[in-house]
mmCIF file of C-alpha atoms in Angstrom:
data_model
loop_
_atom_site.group_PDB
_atom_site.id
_atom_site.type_symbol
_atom_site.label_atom_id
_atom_site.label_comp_id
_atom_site.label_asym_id
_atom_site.label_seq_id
_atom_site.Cartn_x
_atom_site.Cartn_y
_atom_site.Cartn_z
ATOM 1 C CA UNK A 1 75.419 136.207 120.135
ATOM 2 C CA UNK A 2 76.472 133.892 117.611
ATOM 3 C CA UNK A 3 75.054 134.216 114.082
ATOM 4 C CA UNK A 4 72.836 131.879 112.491
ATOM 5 C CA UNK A 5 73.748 129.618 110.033
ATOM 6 C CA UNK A 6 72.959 131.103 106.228
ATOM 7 C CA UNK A 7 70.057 129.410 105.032
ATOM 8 C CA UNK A 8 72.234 128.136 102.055
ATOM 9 C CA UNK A 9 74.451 126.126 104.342
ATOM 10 C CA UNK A 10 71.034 124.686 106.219
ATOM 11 C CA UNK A 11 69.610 123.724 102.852
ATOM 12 C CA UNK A 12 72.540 121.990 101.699
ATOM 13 C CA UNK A 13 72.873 120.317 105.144
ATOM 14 C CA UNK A 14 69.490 118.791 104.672
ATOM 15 C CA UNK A 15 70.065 118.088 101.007
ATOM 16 C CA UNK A 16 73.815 116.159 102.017
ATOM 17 C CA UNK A 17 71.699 114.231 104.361
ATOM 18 C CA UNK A 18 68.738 113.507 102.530
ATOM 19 C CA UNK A 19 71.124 111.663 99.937
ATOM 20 C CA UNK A 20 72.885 110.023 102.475
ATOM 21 C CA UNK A 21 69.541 108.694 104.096
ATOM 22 C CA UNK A 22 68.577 107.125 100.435
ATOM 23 C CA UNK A 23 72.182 105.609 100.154
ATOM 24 C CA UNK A 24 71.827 104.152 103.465
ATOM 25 C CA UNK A 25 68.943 102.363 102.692
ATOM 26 C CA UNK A 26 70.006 101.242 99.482
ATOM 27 C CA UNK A 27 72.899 99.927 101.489
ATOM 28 C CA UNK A 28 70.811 97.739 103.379
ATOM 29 C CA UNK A 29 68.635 96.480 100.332
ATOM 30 C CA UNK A 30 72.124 95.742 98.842
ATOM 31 C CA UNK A 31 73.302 93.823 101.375
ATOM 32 C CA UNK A 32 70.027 91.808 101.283
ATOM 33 C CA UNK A 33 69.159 90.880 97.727
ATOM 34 C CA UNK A 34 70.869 92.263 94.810
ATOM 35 C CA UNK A 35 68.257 95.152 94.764
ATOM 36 C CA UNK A 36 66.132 94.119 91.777
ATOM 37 C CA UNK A 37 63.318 93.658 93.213
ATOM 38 C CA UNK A 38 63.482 96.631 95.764
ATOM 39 C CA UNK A 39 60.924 99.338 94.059
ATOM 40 C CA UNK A 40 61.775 102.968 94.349
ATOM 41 C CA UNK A 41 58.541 103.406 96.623
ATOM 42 C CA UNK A 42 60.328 101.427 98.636
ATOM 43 C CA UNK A 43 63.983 102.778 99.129
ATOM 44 C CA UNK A 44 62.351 106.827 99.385
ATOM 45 C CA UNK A 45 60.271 104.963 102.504
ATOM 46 C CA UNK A 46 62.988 102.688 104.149
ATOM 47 C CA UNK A 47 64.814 105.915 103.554
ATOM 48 C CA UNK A 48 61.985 108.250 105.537
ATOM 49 C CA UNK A 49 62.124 110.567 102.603
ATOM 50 C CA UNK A 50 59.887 112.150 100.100
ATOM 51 C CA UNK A 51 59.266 110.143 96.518
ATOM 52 C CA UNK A 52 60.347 113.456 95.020
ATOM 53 C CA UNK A 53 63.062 113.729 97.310
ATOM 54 C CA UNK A 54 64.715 110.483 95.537
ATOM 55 C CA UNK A 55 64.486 112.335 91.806
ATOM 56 C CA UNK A 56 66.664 115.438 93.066
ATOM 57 C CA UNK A 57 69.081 112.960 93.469
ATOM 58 C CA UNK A 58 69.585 110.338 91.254
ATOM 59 C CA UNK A 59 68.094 109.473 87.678
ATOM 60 C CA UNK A 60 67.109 106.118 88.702
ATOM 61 C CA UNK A 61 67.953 102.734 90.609
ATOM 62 C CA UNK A 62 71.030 101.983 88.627
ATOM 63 C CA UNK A 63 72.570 105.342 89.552
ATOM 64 C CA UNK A 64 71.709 104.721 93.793
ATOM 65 C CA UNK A 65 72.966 101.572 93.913
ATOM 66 C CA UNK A 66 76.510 102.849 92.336
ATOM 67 C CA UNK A 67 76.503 105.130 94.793
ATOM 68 C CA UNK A 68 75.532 102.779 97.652
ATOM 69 C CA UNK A 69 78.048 100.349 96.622
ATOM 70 C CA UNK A 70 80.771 103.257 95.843
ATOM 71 C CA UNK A 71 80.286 104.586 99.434
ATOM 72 C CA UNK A 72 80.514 101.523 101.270
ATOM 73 C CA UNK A 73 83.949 100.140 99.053
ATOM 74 C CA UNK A 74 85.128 103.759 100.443
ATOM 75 C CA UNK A 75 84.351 103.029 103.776
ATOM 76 C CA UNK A 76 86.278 99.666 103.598
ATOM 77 C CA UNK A 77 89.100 100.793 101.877
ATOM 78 C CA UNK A 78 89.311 103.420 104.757
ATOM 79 C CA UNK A 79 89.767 100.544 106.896
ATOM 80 C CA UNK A 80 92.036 98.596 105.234
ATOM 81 C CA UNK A 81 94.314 101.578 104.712
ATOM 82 C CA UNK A 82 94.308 102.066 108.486
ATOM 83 C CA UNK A 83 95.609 99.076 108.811
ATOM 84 C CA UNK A 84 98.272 99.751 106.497
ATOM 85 C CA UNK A 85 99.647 102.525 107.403
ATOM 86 C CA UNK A 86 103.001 102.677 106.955
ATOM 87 C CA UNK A 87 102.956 99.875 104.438
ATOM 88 C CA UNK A 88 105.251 100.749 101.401
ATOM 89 C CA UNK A 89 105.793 97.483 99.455
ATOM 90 C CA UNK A 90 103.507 97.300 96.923
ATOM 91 C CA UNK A 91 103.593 93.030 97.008
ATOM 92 C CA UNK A 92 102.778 93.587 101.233
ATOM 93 C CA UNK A 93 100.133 95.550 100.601
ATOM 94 C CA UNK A 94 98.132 93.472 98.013
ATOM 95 C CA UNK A 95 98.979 90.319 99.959
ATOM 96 C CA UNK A 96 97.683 91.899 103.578
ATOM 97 C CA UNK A 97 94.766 93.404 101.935
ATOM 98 C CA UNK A 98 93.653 90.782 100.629
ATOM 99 C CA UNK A 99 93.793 88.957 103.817
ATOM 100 C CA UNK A 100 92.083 91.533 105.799
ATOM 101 C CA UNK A 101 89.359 91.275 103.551
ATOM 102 C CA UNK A 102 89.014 87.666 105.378
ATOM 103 C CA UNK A 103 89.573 89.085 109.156
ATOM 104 C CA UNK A 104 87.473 92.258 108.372
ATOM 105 C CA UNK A 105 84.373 90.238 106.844
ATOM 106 C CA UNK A 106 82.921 89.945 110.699
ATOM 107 C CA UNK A 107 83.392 93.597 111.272
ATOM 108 C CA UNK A 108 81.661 94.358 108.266
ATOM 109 C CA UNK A 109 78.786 91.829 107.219
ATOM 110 C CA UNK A 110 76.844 94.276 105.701
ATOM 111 C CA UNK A 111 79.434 95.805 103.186
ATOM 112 C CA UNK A 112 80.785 91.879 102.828
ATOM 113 C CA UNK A 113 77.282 91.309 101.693
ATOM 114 C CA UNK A 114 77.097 94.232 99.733
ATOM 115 C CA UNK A 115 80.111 92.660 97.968
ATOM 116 C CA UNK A 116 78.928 89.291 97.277
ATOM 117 C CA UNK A 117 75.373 91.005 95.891
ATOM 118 C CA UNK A 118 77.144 93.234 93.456
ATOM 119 C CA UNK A 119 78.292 93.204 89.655
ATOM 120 C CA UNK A 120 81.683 92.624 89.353
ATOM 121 C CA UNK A 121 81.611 95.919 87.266
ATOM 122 C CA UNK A 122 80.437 98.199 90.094
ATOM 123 C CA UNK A 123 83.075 96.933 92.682
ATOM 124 C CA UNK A 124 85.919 97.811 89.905
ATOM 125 C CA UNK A 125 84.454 100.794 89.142
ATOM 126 C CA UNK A 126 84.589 104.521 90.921
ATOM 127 C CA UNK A 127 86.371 104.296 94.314
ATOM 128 C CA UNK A 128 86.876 102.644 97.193
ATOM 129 C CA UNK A 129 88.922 99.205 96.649
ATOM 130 C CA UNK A 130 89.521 99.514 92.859
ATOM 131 C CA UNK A 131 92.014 102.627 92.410
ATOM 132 C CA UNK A 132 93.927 101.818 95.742
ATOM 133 C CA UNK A 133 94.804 98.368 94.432
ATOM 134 C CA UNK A 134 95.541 100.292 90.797
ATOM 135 C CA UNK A 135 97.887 102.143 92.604
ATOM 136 C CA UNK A 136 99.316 99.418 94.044
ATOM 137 C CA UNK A 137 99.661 97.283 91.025
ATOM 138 C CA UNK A 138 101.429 100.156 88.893
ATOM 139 C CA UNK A 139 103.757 100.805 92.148
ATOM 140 C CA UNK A 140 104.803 97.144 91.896
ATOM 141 C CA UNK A 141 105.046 97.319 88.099
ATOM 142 C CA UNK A 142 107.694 100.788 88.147
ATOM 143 C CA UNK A 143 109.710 99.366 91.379
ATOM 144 C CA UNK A 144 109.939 95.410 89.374
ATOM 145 C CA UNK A 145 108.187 93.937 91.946
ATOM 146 C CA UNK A 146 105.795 92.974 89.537
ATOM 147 C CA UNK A 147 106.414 91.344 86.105
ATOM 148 C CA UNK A 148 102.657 90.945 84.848
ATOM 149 C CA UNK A 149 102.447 92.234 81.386
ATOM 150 C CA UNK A 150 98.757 94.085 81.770
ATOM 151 C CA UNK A 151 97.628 95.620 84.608
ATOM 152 C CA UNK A 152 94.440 95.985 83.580
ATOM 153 C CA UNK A 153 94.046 92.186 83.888
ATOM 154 C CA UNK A 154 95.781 91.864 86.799
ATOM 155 C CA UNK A 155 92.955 94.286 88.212
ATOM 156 C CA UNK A 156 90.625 92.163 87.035
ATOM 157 C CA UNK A 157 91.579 88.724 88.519
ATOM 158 C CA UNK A 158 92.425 89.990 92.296
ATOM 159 C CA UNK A 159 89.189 91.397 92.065
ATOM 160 C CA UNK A 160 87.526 88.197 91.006
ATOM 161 C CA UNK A 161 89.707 86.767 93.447
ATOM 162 C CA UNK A 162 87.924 88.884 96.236
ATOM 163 C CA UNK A 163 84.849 87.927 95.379
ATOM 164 C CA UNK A 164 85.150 84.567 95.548
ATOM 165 C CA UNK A 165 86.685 84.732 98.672
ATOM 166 C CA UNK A 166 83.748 86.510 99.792
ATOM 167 C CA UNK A 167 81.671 84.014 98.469
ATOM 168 C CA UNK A 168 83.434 81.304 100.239
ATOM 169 C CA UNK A 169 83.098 83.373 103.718
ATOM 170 C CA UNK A 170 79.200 83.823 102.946
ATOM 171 C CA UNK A 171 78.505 80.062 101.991
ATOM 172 C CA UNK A 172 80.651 79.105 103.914
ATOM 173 C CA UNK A 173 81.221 80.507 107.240
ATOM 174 C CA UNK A 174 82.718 77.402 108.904
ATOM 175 C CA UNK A 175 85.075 77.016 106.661
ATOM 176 C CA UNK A 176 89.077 78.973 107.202
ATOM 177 C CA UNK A 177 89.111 81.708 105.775
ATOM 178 C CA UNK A 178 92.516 83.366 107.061
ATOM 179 C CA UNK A 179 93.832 79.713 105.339
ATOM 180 C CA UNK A 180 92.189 80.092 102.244
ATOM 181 C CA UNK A 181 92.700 84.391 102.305
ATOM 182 C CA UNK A 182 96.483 83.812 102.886
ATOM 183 C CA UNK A 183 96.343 80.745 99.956
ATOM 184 C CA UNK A 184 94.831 83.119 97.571
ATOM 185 C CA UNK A 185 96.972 86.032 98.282
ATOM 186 C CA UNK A 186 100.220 83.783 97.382
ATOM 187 C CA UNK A 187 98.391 82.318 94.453
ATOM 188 C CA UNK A 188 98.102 86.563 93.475
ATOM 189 C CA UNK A 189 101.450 87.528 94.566
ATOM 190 C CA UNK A 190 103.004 84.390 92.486
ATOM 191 C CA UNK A 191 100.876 85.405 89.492
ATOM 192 C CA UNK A 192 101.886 89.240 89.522
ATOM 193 C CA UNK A 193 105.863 88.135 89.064
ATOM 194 C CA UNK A 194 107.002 87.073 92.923
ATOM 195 C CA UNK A 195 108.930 83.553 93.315
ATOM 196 C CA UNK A 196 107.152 81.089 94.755
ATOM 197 C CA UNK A 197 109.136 81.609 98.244
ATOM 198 C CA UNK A 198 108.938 85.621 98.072
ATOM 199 C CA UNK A 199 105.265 84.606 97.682
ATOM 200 C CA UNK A 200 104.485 82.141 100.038
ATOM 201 C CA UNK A 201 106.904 84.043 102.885
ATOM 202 C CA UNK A 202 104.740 87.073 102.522
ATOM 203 C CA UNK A 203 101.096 85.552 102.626
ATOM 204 C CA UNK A 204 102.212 84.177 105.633
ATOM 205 C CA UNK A 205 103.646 86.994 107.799
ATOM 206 C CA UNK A 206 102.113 88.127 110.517
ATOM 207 C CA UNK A 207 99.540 91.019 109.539
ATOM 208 C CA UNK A 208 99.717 94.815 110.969
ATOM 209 C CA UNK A 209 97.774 95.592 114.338
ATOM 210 C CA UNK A 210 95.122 97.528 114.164
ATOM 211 C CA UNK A 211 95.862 100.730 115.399
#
């Protein structure tokens, strides 16, 4: 017969999934308001967990919804990078992400909305999205594919740039947004160094297949 599972792996099963309930819910609140007004009370019961339960966890609201957000950029990122699998150029990879970010918004409303509800701090912050395009920038930057000065700013504006795509797709919805995706991602790749034909060629090629 097969042996039970120590009790220390069953406890820290339940604990795993006890935090993963309350970042779930927070998740949803997230994508619904910007989580201000969402009480604690509230996310420990949406989550079907003990008050105390929320407290062995995290210090507060702030600290959930970091997570929450941090966990669904991952799970989007995971996406994208299936999508781009295989994907070396640095200038591609900016340019298709960014346009998957307009053909993935249906696929993922709730993380989209996540987006759009967030501080522009959180989403550049911890990982998911953030690091990956790091990488990508630096890449760019040691291969000369990139000319921009500070990547730290560069960071900054694709980010923004996100965002207000997002916003546009939210407030928006009948509006084009593989136009206005592929438009911003030349507007990026033309800012980070690329002519304006390297740039324009690239926001405009076909993207990968999903696999």
């Amino acid at each position: 017969m097969p042996m039970p599972a120590p009790r220390r792996n069953r406890f820290e099963r339940r604990r795993a999934e006890t935090r993963q309930a309350l970042v779930r819910a927070a998740r949803q609140i997230l994508a619904e308001s910007s989580g201000a007004s969402a009480s604690i009370h509230a996310i420990a019961e949406r989550a079907d967990v003990g008050l105390g339960s929320f407290y062995n966890h995290f210090t507060g609201k702030p600290d959930l919804f970091d997570a929450a957000v941090a966990d669904a950029l991952e799970e989007y990122a995971q996406a994208v990078d299936e999508r781009l699998h295989g994907v070396v150029d640095p200038a591609e990879r900016l340019a298709w992400g960014v346009r998957l970010s307009a053909r993935m918004a249906e696929s993922y409303p709730e993380i989209m909305q996540i987006l759009c509800h967030s501080q522009l701090g959180r989403i550049c912050a911890g990982d998911g999205l953030a690091p990956r395009a790091k990488r990508d920038v630096e890449a760019g930057m040691a291969a000369g594919r990139f000319t921009v000065v500070d990547p730290v700013i560069a960071l900054t504006v694709l980010n923004g740039s996100l965002l207000a795509l997002l916003e546009l797709w939210s407030n928006q919805p009948e509006a084009d947004s593989d136009q206005a995706a592929g438009t911003m991602a030349e507007m990026i790749l033309h800012m980070l160094g690329l002519s304006p034909d390297e740039a324009r060629d690239l926001a405009r090629r076909p993207l990968p297949a999903a696999a």
